[in-house]
Amino acid sequence: MATTHFTVHTSLSPTEVMAVVTDFGPDRARWWPNVDDAHFTVHDQGREWAEVTEGTGMGWERERYSWDAAAGTVTIDTLESNLWAPGSGWRYELLPAADGTDLRVTLTRKPSSFKGRLVAGLIPLVGARTLARQFETVLRRAEHR
């Protein structure tokens, strides 16, 4: 199992960050670099949860997002994937900061395929840095909407 942690700072408020992370509208693939239109489907959605498939041709997963705006948390559990086994997922903590929000991210990956094992081997080496840059890009775009 591979796990990585990183924190990204943004000038957005926790409410605004929550809105960015839980926006499953038709522009999601445009905002998130690891999602393409061919691998994005909203299966069902409620007030504080969504079940979606997202990813790219290299790796996709069907996930269940659950969030609690008051607690500032988002949990994303992998249900099915071409790379990752159940027990994989993401955890976000939105922490108010003096000039915005610190988004604390934990990624856990349990490989379910050979390709997944290869990618999981890279996570401790470059995962935090690469993923933090992706999140920074998304949040900077949201800051300038």
Coordinates of N, CA, C and O in Angstrom, one line a residue:
M1 N 0.8 -1.2 0.0 CA 0.0 0.0 0.0 C 0.9 1.2 0.0 O 1.9 1.3 0.7
A2 N 0.5 2.2 -0.8 CA 1.3 3.5 -0.9 C 0.4 4.6 -0.3 O -0.8 4.7 -0.6
T3 N 1.0 5.4 0.5 CA 0.3 6.6 1.1 C 1.2 7.8 1.0 O 2.4 7.7 1.1
T4 N 0.6 8.9 0.7 CA 1.3 10.2 0.6 C 0.5 11.3 1.2 O -0.8 11.2 1.3
H5 N 1.1 12.3 1.7 CA 0.5 13.4 2.4 C 1.1 14.7 1.8 O 2.3 14.8 1.5
F6 N 0.2 15.7 1.6 CA 0.7 17.0 1.2 C -0.3 18.1 1.6 O -1.5 17.8 1.9
T7 N 0.1 19.3 1.7 CA -0.8 20.4 2.0 C -0.6 21.5 0.9 O 0.5 21.8 0.6
V8 N -1.7 22.1 0.5 CA -1.7 23.1 -0.5 C -2.5 24.3 0.1 O -3.5 24.2 0.7
H9 N -1.9 25.5 0.0 CA -2.5 26.7 0.5 C -3.2 27.5 -0.6 O -2.7 27.5 -1.8
T10 N -4.4 28.1 -0.3 CA -5.1 28.9 -1.3 C -5.7 30.1 -0.6 O -6.0 30.0 0.6
S11 N -5.9 31.2 -1.3 CA -6.6 32.3 -0.7 C -8.1 32.1 -0.7 O -8.8 32.9 -0.1
L12 N -8.6 31.0 -1.2 CA -10.1 30.7 -1.2 C -10.5 30.4 0.3 O -9.7 29.8 1.0
S13 N -11.7 30.7 0.6 CA -12.2 30.3 1.9 C -12.5 28.8 1.9 O -12.6 28.2 0.9
P14 N -12.6 28.2 3.1 CA -13.0 26.7 3.2 C -14.2 26.4 2.4 O -14.3 25.4 1.7
T15 N -15.2 27.3 2.5 CA -16.5 27.1 1.7 C -16.2 27.1 0.2 O -16.8 26.2 -0.5
E16 N -15.4 28.0 -0.3 CA -15.1 28.0 -1.7 C -14.3 26.8 -2.1 O -14.5 26.2 -3.2
V17 N -13.3 26.3 -1.3 CA -12.6 25.1 -1.6 C -13.5 23.9 -1.7 O -13.4 23.1 -2.6
M18 N -14.4 23.8 -0.7 CA -15.4 22.7 -0.7 C -16.2 22.7 -2.0 O -16.4 21.7 -2.6
A19 N -16.6 23.9 -2.4 CA -17.4 24.0 -3.7 C -16.6 23.5 -4.9 O -17.1 22.9 -5.8
V20 N -15.3 23.9 -4.9 CA -14.4 23.4 -6.0 C -14.3 21.9 -6.0 O -14.4 21.2 -7.1
V21 N -14.0 21.3 -4.9 CA -13.8 19.9 -4.8 C -15.0 19.1 -5.0 O -14.9 18.0 -5.6
T22 N -16.2 19.6 -4.7 CA -17.4 18.8 -4.8 C -18.3 19.3 -6.0 O -19.5 19.0 -6.0
D23 N -17.7 20.0 -6.9 CA -18.4 20.4 -8.1 C -18.3 19.3 -9.2 O -17.2 19.1 -9.7
F24 N -19.4 18.6 -9.5 CA -19.4 17.5 -10.4 C -20.1 17.9 -11.7 O -20.7 17.1 -12.4
G25 N -20.1 19.2 -12.0 CA -20.7 19.7 -13.2 C -20.0 19.3 -14.5 O -18.9 18.7 -14.4
P26 N -20.5 19.7 -15.6 CA -19.9 19.3 -16.9 C -18.5 19.9 -17.2 O -17.8 19.3 -18.1
D27 N -18.0 20.8 -16.4 CA -16.7 21.4 -16.6 C -15.6 20.7 -15.8 O -14.5 21.1 -15.8
R28 N -16.0 19.7 -15.0 CA -15.0 19.1 -14.1 C -13.7 18.6 -14.9 O -12.6 18.9 -14.4
A29 N -13.9 18.0 -16.0 CA -12.7 17.6 -16.8 C -11.8 18.7 -17.2 O -10.6 18.6 -17.4
R30 N -12.4 19.9 -17.4 CA -11.6 21.1 -17.8 C -10.8 21.6 -16.6 O -9.7 22.1 -16.8
W31 N -11.3 21.4 -15.4 CA -10.7 22.0 -14.2 C -9.6 21.0 -13.7 O -8.6 21.5 -13.2
W32 N -9.9 19.7 -13.7 CA -9.0 18.8 -13.1 C -8.1 18.1 -14.1 O -8.6 17.4 -15.0
P33 N -6.8 18.2 -14.0 CA -5.9 17.6 -15.0 C -5.9 16.1 -15.1 O -5.5 15.5 -16.1
N34 N -6.4 15.4 -14.0 CA -6.4 14.0 -14.0 C -7.8 13.4 -14.3 O -8.1 12.2 -14.0
V35 N -8.6 14.2 -15.0 CA -10.0 13.8 -15.4 C -10.2 14.2 -16.8 O -9.9 15.3 -17.2
D36 N -10.6 13.2 -17.6 CA -11.0 13.6 -19.0 C -12.5 13.3 -19.2 O -13.1 12.5 -18.5
D37 N -13.1 13.9 -20.2 CA -14.5 13.7 -20.5 C -14.9 12.3 -20.7 O -16.0 11.8 -20.3
A38 N -14.0 11.5 -21.4 CA -14.3 10.1 -21.7 C -14.4 9.2 -20.5 O -15.0 8.1 -20.5
H39 N -13.8 9.7 -19.4 CA -13.7 8.9 -18.1 C -14.4 9.6 -17.0 O -13.9 9.5 -15.8
F40 N -15.4 10.4 -17.3 CA -16.1 11.1 -16.2 C -17.6 10.9 -16.3 O -18.2 11.2 -17.4
T41 N -18.2 10.3 -15.3 CA -19.6 10.0 -15.2 C -20.1 10.2 -13.8 O -19.5 9.7 -12.8
V42 N -21.2 11.0 -13.6 CA -21.8 11.1 -12.3 C -22.9 10.1 -12.3 O -23.9 10.1 -13.1
H43 N -22.8 9.1 -11.4 CA -23.8 8.0 -11.3 C -25.0 8.4 -10.5 O -26.1 8.0 -10.8
D44 N -24.7 9.1 -9.4 CA -25.8 9.5 -8.5 C -25.2 10.5 -7.6 O -24.0 10.6 -7.3
Q45 N -26.0 11.4 -7.0 CA -25.5 12.5 -6.2 C -26.6 12.9 -5.2 O -27.8 12.9 -5.5
G46 N -26.2 13.2 -4.0 CA -27.1 13.7 -3.0 C -26.5 15.0 -2.4 O -25.5 15.6 -3.0
R47 N -27.0 15.5 -1.3 CA -26.6 16.8 -0.7 C -25.2 16.8 -0.2 O -24.5 17.7 -0.4
E48 N -24.8 15.6 0.4 CA -23.4 15.6 0.9 C -22.6 14.3 0.4 O -21.8 13.8 1.1
W49 N -23.0 13.9 -0.8 CA -22.3 12.7 -1.3 C -22.5 12.7 -2.9 O -23.4 13.3 -3.4
A50 N -21.6 12.0 -3.5 CA -21.7 11.7 -5.0 C -21.0 10.4 -5.3 O -20.0 10.1 -4.7
E51 N -21.5 9.7 -6.2 CA -20.8 8.5 -6.7 C -20.5 8.8 -8.2 O -21.4 9.1 -9.0
V52 N -19.2 8.8 -8.5 CA -18.7 9.2 -9.8 C -17.6 8.2 -10.3 O -17.0 7.6 -9.5
T53 N -17.5 8.2 -11.6 CA -16.3 7.6 -12.2 C -15.5 8.7 -12.8 O -16.1 9.6 -13.5
E54 N -14.2 8.8 -12.5 CA -13.4 9.8 -13.1 C -12.0 9.3 -13.2 O -11.6 8.3 -12.6
G55 N -11.3 9.9 -14.2 CA -9.9 9.5 -14.4 C -9.5 9.8 -15.9 O -10.1 10.7 -16.5
T56 N -8.6 9.0 -16.4 CA -8.1 9.1 -17.8 C -8.0 7.7 -18.3 O -8.2 6.7 -17.6
G57 N -7.5 7.7 -19.6 CA -7.3 6.4 -20.2 C -6.2 5.5 -19.4 O -6.3 4.3 -19.4
M58 N -5.3 6.2 -18.8 CA -4.3 5.4 -18.0 C -4.9 4.8 -16.7 O -4.6 3.7 -16.4
G59 N -5.7 5.6 -16.1 CA -6.2 5.1 -14.8 C -7.6 5.8 -14.5 O -7.7 7.0 -14.6
W60 N -8.6 5.0 -14.1 CA -9.9 5.5 -13.8 C -10.3 4.8 -12.5 O -9.8 3.7 -12.1
E61 N -11.3 5.4 -11.8 CA -11.9 4.8 -10.7 C -13.3 5.3 -10.4 O -13.6 6.4 -10.7
R62 N -14.1 4.3 -10.0 CA -15.5 4.7 -9.5 C -15.3 4.9 -8.1 O -14.8 4.1 -7.3
E63 N -15.8 6.1 -7.6 CA -15.5 6.6 -6.3 C -16.8 7.1 -5.6 O -17.7 7.5 -6.3
R64 N -16.8 7.0 -4.3 CA -17.9 7.6 -3.5 C -17.3 8.8 -2.7 O -16.5 8.5 -1.9
Y65 N -17.7 10.0 -3.1 CA -17.4 11.2 -2.3 C -18.4 11.4 -1.2 O -19.6 11.3 -1.4
S66 N -17.9 11.6 0.0 CA -18.8 12.0 1.1 C -18.1 13.2 1.8 O -16.9 13.3 2.0
W67 N -18.9 14.3 2.1 CA -18.3 15.5 2.6 C -19.2 16.0 3.8 O -20.4 15.8 3.8
D68 N -18.5 16.7 4.6 CA -19.1 17.4 5.8 C -18.6 18.8 5.8 O -17.4 19.1 6.2
A69 N -19.4 19.7 5.3 CA -18.9 21.1 5.2 C -18.6 21.7 6.5 O -17.6 22.5 6.7
A70 N -19.4 21.4 7.5 CA -19.2 22.0 8.9 C -17.8 21.5 9.4 O -17.1 22.3 10.1
A71 N -17.5 20.3 9.2 CA -16.2 19.7 9.7 C -15.1 20.0 8.8 O -13.9 19.9 9.2
G72 N -15.4 20.4 7.5 CA -14.3 20.7 6.6 C -13.6 19.4 6.1 O -12.4 19.5 5.9
T73 N -14.3 18.4 5.9 CA -13.7 17.1 5.4 C -14.4 16.6 4.2 O -15.6 16.7 4.0
V74 N -13.6 15.9 3.4 CA -14.1 15.2 2.2 C -13.4 13.8 2.2 O -12.2 13.8 2.4
T75 N -14.2 12.8 2.1 CA -13.6 11.4 2.0 C -14.0 10.9 0.6 O -15.2 11.0 0.2
I76 N -13.0 10.3 -0.1 CA -13.3 9.7 -1.4 C -12.8 8.2 -1.3 O -11.6 8.0 -1.2
D77 N -13.8 7.3 -1.4 CA -13.5 5.9 -1.3 C -13.6 5.3 -2.7 O -14.6 5.4 -3.4
T78 N -12.6 4.5 -3.0 CA -12.5 3.8 -4.3 C -13.5 2.6 -4.2 O -13.4 1.8 -3.3
L79 N -14.4 2.5 -5.2 CA -15.3 1.4 -5.3 C -14.9 0.3 -6.3 O -15.0 -0.9 -6.1
E80 N -14.3 0.9 -7.4 CA -13.9 0.0 -8.5 C -12.8 0.8 -9.3 O -12.9 2.0 -9.4
S81 N -11.9 0.1 -9.9 CA -10.8 0.8 -10.6 C -10.0 -0.2 -11.5 O -10.0 -1.4 -11.2
N82 N -9.4 0.4 -12.5 CA -8.5 -0.5 -13.3 C -7.1 -0.6 -12.6 O -6.3 -1.4 -13.1
L83 N -6.8 0.3 -11.6 CA -5.5 0.3 -11.0 C -5.6 0.0 -9.5 O -4.7 -0.6 -8.9
W84 N -6.7 0.4 -8.8 CA -6.7 0.4 -7.3 C -7.8 -0.5 -6.8 O -8.9 -0.5 -7.3
A85 N -7.5 -1.1 -5.6 CA -8.5 -1.9 -4.9 C -9.3 -1.1 -4.0 O -8.9 0.0 -3.5
P86 N -10.5 -1.6 -3.6 CA -11.2 -1.0 -2.5 C -10.3 -0.9 -1.3 O -9.4 -1.7 -1.0
G87 N -10.5 0.2 -0.5 CA -9.5 0.5 0.6 C -8.6 1.7 0.1 O -7.9 2.3 1.0
S88 N -8.6 1.9 -1.2 CA -7.9 3.1 -1.7 C -8.7 4.3 -1.6 O -10.0 4.2 -1.5
G89 N -8.1 5.5 -1.6 CA -8.9 6.7 -1.6 C -8.2 7.9 -1.2 O -6.9 7.9 -1.0
W90 N -8.9 9.0 -1.0 CA -8.4 10.3 -0.7 C -9.1 10.8 0.5 O -10.3 10.5 0.8
R91 N -8.4 11.6 1.3 CA -9.0 12.3 2.5 C -8.5 13.8 2.4 O -7.3 14.0 2.3
Y92 N -9.5 14.7 2.4 CA -9.2 16.1 2.4 C -9.6 16.7 3.7 O -10.7 16.5 4.2
E93 N -8.8 17.6 4.3 CA -9.1 18.4 5.4 C -9.0 19.9 5.0 O -7.9 20.2 4.5
L94 N -10.0 20.7 5.1 CA -10.0 22.1 4.8 C -9.8 22.9 6.1 O -10.7 22.9 6.9
L95 N -8.6 23.4 6.3 CA -8.2 24.1 7.5 C -8.2 25.6 7.3 O -7.4 26.1 6.5
P96 N -9.1 26.3 8.0 CA -9.0 27.8 7.8 C -7.6 28.3 8.2 O -7.0 27.9 9.2
A97 N -7.1 29.2 7.4 CA -5.9 29.9 7.6 C -6.1 31.4 7.6 O -7.2 31.9 7.1
A98 N -5.2 32.2 8.2 CA -5.4 33.6 8.3 C -5.8 34.3 6.9 O -6.6 35.2 6.9
D99 N -5.2 33.8 5.9 CA -5.5 34.4 4.6 C -6.1 33.5 3.6 O -5.8 33.6 2.4
G100 N -6.8 32.5 4.0 CA -7.5 31.5 3.1 C -7.7 30.2 3.8 O -8.2 30.1 4.9
T101 N -7.2 29.1 3.1 CA -7.4 27.8 3.5 C -6.2 26.9 3.2 O -5.5 27.1 2.2
D102 N -5.8 26.1 4.1 CA -4.8 25.0 3.9 C -5.6 23.7 3.6 O -6.5 23.3 4.4
L103 N -5.4 23.1 2.4 CA -6.0 21.9 2.1 C -5.0 20.8 2.3 O -4.0 20.7 1.6
R104 N -5.3 20.0 3.4 CA -4.4 18.9 3.7 C -5.0 17.6 3.1 O -6.1 17.3 3.3
V105 N -4.1 17.0 2.3 CA -4.6 15.8 1.5 C -3.8 14.6 1.9 O -2.6 14.6 2.1
T106 N -4.5 13.5 2.0 CA -3.9 12.1 2.2 C -4.4 11.2 1.1 O -5.6 11.1 0.9
L107 N -3.5 10.6 0.4 CA -3.8 9.7 -0.6 C -3.3 8.3 -0.2 O -2.2 8.1 0.2
T108 N -4.2 7.3 -0.3 CA -3.9 5.9 0.0 C -4.2 5.1 -1.2 O -5.3 5.2 -1.8
R109 N -3.2 4.3 -1.7 CA -3.4 3.4 -2.8 C -3.1 2.0 -2.5 O -2.0 1.7 -2.1
K110 N -4.0 1.1 -2.8 CA -3.8 -0.4 -2.8 C -3.9 -0.9 -4.2 O -5.0 -0.9 -4.8
P111 N -2.8 -1.3 -4.8 CA -2.8 -1.7 -6.2 C -3.7 -3.0 -6.4 O -3.7 -3.9 -5.5
S112 N -4.4 -3.0 -7.5 CA -5.2 -4.2 -7.9 C -4.7 -4.8 -9.2 O -5.3 -5.8 -9.7
S113 N -3.6 -4.3 -9.8 CA -3.1 -4.8 -11.1 C -1.6 -4.5 -11.1 O -1.1 -3.8 -10.3
F114 N -1.0 -5.1 -12.1 CA 0.5 -4.9 -12.3 C 0.7 -3.4 -12.5 O 1.6 -2.8 -12.0
K115 N -0.1 -2.8 -13.4 CA 0.1 -1.3 -13.7 C -0.1 -0.5 -12.4 O 0.6 0.4 -12.1
G116 N -1.1 -0.9 -11.6 CA -1.3 -0.2 -10.3 C -0.1 -0.4 -9.4 O 0.3 0.6 -8.7
R117 N 0.6 -1.5 -9.4 CA 1.8 -1.7 -8.5 C 2.9 -0.8 -9.0 O 3.7 -0.2 -8.2
L118 N 3.0 -0.7 -10.3 CA 4.1 0.2 -10.9 C 3.8 1.7 -10.5 O 4.7 2.4 -10.0
V119 N 2.6 2.1 -10.6 CA 2.3 3.5 -10.3 C 2.4 3.7 -8.8 O 2.9 4.7 -8.3
A120 N 2.0 2.7 -8.0 CA 2.1 2.8 -6.5 C 3.5 3.0 -6.1 O 3.8 3.6 -5.1
G121 N 4.4 2.3 -6.8 CA 5.8 2.4 -6.5 C 6.4 3.8 -6.7 O 7.4 4.2 -6.0
L122 N 5.8 4.6 -7.6 CA 6.2 6.0 -7.8 C 5.6 7.0 -6.8 O 6.2 8.1 -6.6
I123 N 4.5 6.6 -6.2 CA 3.8 7.6 -5.3 C 4.7 8.1 -4.2 O 4.8 9.3 -3.9
P124 N 5.5 7.3 -3.4 CA 6.4 7.8 -2.4 C 7.5 8.7 -2.9 O 8.0 9.6 -2.3
L125 N 7.9 8.5 -4.2 CA 9.0 9.2 -4.8 C 8.6 10.6 -5.3 O 9.3 11.6 -5.1
V126 N 7.5 10.6 -6.1 CA 7.1 11.9 -6.8 C 5.6 12.3 -6.5 O 5.2 13.3 -7.0
G127 N 4.9 11.4 -5.8 CA 3.4 11.6 -5.7 C 3.1 12.9 -5.0 O 2.3 13.7 -5.6
A128 N 3.7 13.2 -3.9 CA 3.3 14.5 -3.1 C 3.5 15.7 -4.0 O 2.7 16.6 -4.1
R129 N 4.7 15.8 -4.5 CA 5.1 17.0 -5.3 C 4.2 17.1 -6.6 O 3.7 18.2 -6.8
T130 N 4.0 16.1 -7.3 CA 3.2 16.1 -8.5 C 1.8 16.4 -8.3 O 1.2 17.3 -8.9
L131 N 1.2 15.7 -7.3 CA -0.2 16.0 -7.0 C -0.4 17.3 -6.4 O -1.4 18.0 -6.7
A132 N 0.5 17.8 -5.5 CA 0.3 19.1 -4.9 C 0.3 20.2 -6.1 O -0.5 21.1 -6.0
R133 N 1.1 20.0 -7.1 CA 1.1 21.0 -8.2 C -0.2 20.9 -8.9 O -0.7 22.0 -9.3
Q134 N -0.8 19.8 -9.1 CA -2.1 19.7 -9.8 C -3.1 20.4 -8.9 O -3.9 21.1 -9.5
F135 N -3.2 20.2 -7.6 CA -4.1 20.8 -6.8 C -3.9 22.4 -6.8 O -4.9 23.1 -6.8
E136 N -2.7 22.8 -6.8 CA -2.4 24.2 -6.8 C -2.9 24.8 -8.1 O -3.5 25.9 -8.1
T137 N -2.8 24.1 -9.2 CA -3.3 24.6 -10.5 C -4.8 24.8 -10.5 O -5.3 25.8 -10.9
V138 N -5.5 23.8 -10.0 CA -6.9 23.8 -9.9 C -7.4 25.0 -9.0 O -8.3 25.8 -9.3
L139 N -6.8 25.1 -7.8 CA -7.2 26.2 -6.9 C -6.8 27.6 -7.4 O -7.6 28.5 -7.2
R140 N -5.7 27.7 -8.1 CA -5.3 29.0 -8.7 C -6.4 29.4 -9.7 O -6.8 30.6 -9.8
R141 N -6.8 28.5 -10.5 CA -7.8 28.8 -11.5 C -9.1 29.2 -10.8 O -9.7 30.2 -11.3
A142 N -9.5 28.6 -9.8 CA -10.7 28.9 -9.0 C -10.5 30.3 -8.4 O -11.5 31.0 -8.3
E143 N -9.3 30.7 -7.9 CA -9.1 32.0 -7.4 C -9.4 33.1 -8.4 O -9.8 34.2 -8.0
H144 N -9.2 32.8 -9.6 CA -9.3 33.8 -10.7 C -10.5 33.7 -11.5 O -10.6 34.2 -12.6
R145 N -11.5 32.9 -11.1 CA -12.8 32.8 -11.8 C -13.5 34.1 -11.8 O -13.6 34.9 -10.9

